[in-house]
CSV table of N, CA and C in Angstrom, one decimal:
chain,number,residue,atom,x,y,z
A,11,UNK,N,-8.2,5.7,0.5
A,11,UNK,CA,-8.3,4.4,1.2
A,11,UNK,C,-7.1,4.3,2.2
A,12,UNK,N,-7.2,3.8,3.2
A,12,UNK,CA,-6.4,3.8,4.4
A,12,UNK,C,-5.7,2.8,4.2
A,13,UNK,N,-4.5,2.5,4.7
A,13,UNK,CA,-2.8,1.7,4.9
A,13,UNK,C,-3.1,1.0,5.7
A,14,UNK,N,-2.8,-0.2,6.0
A,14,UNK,CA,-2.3,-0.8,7.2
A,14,UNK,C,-1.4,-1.7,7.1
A,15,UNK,N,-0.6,-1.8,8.1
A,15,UNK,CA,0.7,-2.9,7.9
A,15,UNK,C,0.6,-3.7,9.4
A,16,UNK,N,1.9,-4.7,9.7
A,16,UNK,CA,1.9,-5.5,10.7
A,16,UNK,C,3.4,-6.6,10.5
A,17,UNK,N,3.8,-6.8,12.0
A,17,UNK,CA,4.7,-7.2,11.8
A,17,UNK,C,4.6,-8.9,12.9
A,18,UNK,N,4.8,-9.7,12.5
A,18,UNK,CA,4.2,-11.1,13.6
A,18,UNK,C,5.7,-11.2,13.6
A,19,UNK,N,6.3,-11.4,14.7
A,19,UNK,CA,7.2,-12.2,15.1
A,19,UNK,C,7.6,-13.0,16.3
A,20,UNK,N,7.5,-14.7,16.1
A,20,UNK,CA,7.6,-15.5,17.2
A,20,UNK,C,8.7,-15.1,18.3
A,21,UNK,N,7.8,-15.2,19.6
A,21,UNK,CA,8.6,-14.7,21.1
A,21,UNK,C,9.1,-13.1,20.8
A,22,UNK,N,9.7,-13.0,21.8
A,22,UNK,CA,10.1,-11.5,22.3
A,22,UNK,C,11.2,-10.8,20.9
A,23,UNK,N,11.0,-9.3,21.2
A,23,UNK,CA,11.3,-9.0,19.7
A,23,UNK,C,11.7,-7.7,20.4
A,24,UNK,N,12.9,-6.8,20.0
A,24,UNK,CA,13.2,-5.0,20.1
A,24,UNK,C,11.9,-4.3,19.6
A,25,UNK,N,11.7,-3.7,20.7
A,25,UNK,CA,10.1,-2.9,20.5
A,25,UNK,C,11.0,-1.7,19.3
A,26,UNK,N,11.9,-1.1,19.6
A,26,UNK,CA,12.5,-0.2,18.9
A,26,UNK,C,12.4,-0.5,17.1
A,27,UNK,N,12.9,-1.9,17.2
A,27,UNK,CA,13.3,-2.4,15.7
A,27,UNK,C,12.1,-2.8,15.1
A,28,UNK,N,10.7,-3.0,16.1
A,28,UNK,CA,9.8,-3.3,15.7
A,28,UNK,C,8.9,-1.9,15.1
A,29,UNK,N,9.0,-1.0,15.6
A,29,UNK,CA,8.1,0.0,15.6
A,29,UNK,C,9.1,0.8,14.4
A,30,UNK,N,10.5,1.1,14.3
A,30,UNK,CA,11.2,1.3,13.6
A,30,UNK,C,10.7,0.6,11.7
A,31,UNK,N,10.7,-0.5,12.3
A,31,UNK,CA,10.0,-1.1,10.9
A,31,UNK,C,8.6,-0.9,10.1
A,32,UNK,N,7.9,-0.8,11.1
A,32,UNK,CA,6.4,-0.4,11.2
A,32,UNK,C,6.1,0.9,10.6
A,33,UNK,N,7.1,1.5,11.2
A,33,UNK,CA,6.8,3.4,10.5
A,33,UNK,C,7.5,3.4,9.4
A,34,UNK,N,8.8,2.8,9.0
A,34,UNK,CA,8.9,2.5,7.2
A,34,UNK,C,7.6,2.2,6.2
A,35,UNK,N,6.9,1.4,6.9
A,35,UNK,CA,5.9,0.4,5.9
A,35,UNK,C,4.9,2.1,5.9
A,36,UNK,N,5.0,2.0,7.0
A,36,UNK,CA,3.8,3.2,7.0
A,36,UNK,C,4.0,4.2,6.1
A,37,UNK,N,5.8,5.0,6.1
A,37,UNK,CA,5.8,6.1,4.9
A,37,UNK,C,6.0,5.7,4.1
A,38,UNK,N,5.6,4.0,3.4
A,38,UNK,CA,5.6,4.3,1.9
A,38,UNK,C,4.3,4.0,1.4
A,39,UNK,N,3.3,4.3,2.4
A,39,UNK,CA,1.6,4.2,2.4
A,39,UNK,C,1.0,5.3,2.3
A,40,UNK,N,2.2,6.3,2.7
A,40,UNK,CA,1.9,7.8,3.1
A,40,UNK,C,0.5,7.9,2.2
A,41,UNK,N,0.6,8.3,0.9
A,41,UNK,CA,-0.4,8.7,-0.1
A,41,UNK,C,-1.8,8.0,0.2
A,42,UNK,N,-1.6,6.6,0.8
A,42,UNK,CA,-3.0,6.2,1.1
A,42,UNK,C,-3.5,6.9,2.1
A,43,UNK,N,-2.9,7.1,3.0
A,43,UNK,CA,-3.7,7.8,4.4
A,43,UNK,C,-2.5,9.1,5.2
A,44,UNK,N,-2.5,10.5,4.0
A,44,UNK,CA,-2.1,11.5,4.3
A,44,UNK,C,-2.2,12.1,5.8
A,45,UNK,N,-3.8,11.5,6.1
A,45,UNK,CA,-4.3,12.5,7.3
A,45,UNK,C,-4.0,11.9,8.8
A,46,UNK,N,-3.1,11.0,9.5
A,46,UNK,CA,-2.8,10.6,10.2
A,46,UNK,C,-2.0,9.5,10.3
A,47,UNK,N,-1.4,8.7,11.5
A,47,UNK,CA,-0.3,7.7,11.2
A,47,UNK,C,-0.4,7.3,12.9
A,48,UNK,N,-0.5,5.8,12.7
A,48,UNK,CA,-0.6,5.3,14.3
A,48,UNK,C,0.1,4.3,14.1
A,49,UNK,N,0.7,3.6,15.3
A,49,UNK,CA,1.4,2.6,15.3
A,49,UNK,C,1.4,2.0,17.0
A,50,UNK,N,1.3,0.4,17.2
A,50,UNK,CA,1.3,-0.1,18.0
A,50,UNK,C,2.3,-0.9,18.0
A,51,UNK,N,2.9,-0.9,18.9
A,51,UNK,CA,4.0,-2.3,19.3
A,51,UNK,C,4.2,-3.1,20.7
A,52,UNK,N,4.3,-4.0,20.7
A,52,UNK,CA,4.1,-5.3,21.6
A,52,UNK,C,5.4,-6.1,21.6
A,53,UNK,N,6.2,-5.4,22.1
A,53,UNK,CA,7.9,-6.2,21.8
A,53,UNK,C,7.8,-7.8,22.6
A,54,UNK,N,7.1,-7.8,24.1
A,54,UNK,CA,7.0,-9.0,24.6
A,54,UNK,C,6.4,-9.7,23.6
A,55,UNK,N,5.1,-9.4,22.8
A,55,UNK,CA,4.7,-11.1,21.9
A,55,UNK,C,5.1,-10.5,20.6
A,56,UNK,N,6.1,-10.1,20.1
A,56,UNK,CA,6.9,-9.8,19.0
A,56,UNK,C,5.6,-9.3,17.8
A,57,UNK,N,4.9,-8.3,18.2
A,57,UNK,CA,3.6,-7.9,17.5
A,57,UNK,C,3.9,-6.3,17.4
A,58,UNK,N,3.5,-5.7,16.4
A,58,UNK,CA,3.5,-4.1,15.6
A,58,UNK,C,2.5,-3.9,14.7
A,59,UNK,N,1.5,-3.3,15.6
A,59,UNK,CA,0.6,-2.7,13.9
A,59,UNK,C,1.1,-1.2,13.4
A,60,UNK,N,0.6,-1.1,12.0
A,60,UNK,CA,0.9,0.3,11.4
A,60,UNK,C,-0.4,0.3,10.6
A,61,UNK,N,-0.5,1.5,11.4
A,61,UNK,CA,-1.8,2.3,10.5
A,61,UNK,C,-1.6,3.8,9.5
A,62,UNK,N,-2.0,3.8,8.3
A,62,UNK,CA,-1.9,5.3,7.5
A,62,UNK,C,-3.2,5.8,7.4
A,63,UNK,N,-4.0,6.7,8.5
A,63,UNK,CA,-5.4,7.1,8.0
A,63,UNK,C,-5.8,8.0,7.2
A,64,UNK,N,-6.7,8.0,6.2
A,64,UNK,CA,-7.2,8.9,5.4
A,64,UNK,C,-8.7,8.8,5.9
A,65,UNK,N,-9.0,10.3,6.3
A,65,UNK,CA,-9.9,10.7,6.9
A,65,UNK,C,-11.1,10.9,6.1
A,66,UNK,N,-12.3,10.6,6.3
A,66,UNK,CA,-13.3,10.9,5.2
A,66,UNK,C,-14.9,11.0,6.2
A,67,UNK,N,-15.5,10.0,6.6
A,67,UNK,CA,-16.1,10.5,7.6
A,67,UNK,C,-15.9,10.5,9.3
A,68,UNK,N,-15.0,10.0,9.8
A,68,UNK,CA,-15.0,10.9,11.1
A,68,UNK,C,-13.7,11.5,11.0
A,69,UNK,N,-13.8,12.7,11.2
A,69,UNK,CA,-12.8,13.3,11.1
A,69,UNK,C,-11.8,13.9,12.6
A,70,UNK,N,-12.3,12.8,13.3
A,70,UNK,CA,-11.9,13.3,15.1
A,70,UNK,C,-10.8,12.7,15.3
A,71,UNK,N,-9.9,12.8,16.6
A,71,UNK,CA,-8.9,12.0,16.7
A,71,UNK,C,-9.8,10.6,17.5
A,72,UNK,N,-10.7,10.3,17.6
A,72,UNK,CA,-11.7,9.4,17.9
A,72,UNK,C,-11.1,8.0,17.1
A,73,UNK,N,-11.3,8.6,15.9
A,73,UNK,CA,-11.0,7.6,15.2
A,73,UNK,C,-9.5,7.4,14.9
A,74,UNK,N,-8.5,7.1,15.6
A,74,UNK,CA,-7.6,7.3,15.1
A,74,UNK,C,-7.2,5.7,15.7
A,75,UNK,N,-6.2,5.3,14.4
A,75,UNK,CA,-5.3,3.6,15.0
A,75,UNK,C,-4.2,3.4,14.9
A,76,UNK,N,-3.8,2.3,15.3
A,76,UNK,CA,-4.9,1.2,15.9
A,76,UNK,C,-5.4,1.6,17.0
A,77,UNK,N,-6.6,0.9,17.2
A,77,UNK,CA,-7.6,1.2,18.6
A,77,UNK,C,-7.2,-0.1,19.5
A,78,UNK,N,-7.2,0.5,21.0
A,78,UNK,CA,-7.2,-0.6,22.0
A,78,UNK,C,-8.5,-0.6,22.5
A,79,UNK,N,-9.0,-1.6,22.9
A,79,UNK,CA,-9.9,-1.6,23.4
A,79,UNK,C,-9.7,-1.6,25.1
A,80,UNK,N,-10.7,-0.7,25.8
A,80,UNK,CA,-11.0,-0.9,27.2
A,80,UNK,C,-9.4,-0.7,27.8
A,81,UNK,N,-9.1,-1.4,28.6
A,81,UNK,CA,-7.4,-1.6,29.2
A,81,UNK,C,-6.4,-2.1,28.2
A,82,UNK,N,-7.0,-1.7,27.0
A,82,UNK,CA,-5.7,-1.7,26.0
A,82,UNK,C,-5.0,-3.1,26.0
A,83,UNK,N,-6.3,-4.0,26.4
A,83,UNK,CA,-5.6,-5.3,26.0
A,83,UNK,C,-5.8,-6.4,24.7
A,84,UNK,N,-7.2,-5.5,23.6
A,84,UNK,CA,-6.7,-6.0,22.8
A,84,UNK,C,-6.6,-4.9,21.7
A,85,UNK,N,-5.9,-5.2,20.7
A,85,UNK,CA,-6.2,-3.8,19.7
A,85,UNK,C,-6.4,-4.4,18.2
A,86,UNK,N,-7.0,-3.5,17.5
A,86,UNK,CA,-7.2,-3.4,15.7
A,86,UNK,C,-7.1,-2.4,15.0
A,87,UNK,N,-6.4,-2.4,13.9
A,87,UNK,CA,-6.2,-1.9,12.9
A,87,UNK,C,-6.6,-2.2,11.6
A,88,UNK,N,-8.0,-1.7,11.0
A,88,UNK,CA,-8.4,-2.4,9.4
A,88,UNK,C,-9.0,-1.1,8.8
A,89,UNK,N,-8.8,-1.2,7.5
A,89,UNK,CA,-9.1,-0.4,6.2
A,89,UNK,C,-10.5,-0.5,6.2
A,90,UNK,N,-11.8,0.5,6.4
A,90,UNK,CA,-12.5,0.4,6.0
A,90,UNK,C,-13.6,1.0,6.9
A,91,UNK,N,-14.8,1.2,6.3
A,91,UNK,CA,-16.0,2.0,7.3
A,91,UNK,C,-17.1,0.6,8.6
A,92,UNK,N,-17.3,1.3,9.4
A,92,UNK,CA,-18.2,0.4,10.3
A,92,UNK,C,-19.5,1.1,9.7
A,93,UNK,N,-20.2,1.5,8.9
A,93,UNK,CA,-21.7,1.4,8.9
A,93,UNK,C,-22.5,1.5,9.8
A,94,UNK,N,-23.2,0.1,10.3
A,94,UNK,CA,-23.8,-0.4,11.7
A,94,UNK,C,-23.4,-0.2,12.8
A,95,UNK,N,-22.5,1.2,13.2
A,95,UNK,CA,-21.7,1.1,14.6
A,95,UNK,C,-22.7,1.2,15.9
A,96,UNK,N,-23.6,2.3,15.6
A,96,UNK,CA,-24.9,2.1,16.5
A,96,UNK,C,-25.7,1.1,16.4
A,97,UNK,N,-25.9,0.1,16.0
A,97,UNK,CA,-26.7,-1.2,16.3
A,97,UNK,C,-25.1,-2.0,16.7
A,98,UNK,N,-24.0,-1.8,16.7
A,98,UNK,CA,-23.2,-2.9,16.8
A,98,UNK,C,-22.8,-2.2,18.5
A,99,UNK,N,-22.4,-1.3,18.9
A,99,UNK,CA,-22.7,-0.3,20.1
A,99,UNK,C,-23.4,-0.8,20.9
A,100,UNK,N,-24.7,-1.2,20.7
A,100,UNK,CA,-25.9,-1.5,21.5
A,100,UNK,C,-25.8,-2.8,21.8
């Protein structure tokens, strides 16, 4: 099962300290999600996701998080399978 972490802090924040933090939470998830490690940070709205993926059915860098969407203006990071992606696609 896959890791994810996050860091919310009000107004502007060290992207350094933020991402810094983010990849701690992450290596102590290691075991959840051996097969990859992503991480986003947003030092302007004091925002950091951390992702630990364990790979099971897509095995591409496709799937790899957090995902931005389009112009990378919004992103997600969550534990779990999409199923329905081709009727949700469409």
């Amino acid at each position: 099962m896959c890791g994810i972490s996050g860091i919310y802090q009000k107004g502007k924040a060290s992207e350094a300290e933020l991402k810094k933090a983010v990849k701690r939470m992450n290596g102590i998830q290691n075991r959840r999600g051996p097969d990859d490690e992503g991480v986003f940070v947003d030092g302007g709205n004091g925002l950091a996701l951390g992702h630990r993926r364990l790979s099971i059915l897509d095995l591409s860098k496709a799937g790899k998080q957090p995902m931005g969407y389009k112009r990378q203006c919004l992103w997600i990071t969550f534990n779990g399978e999409i199923y329905n992606f081709l009727e949700v696609r469409k």
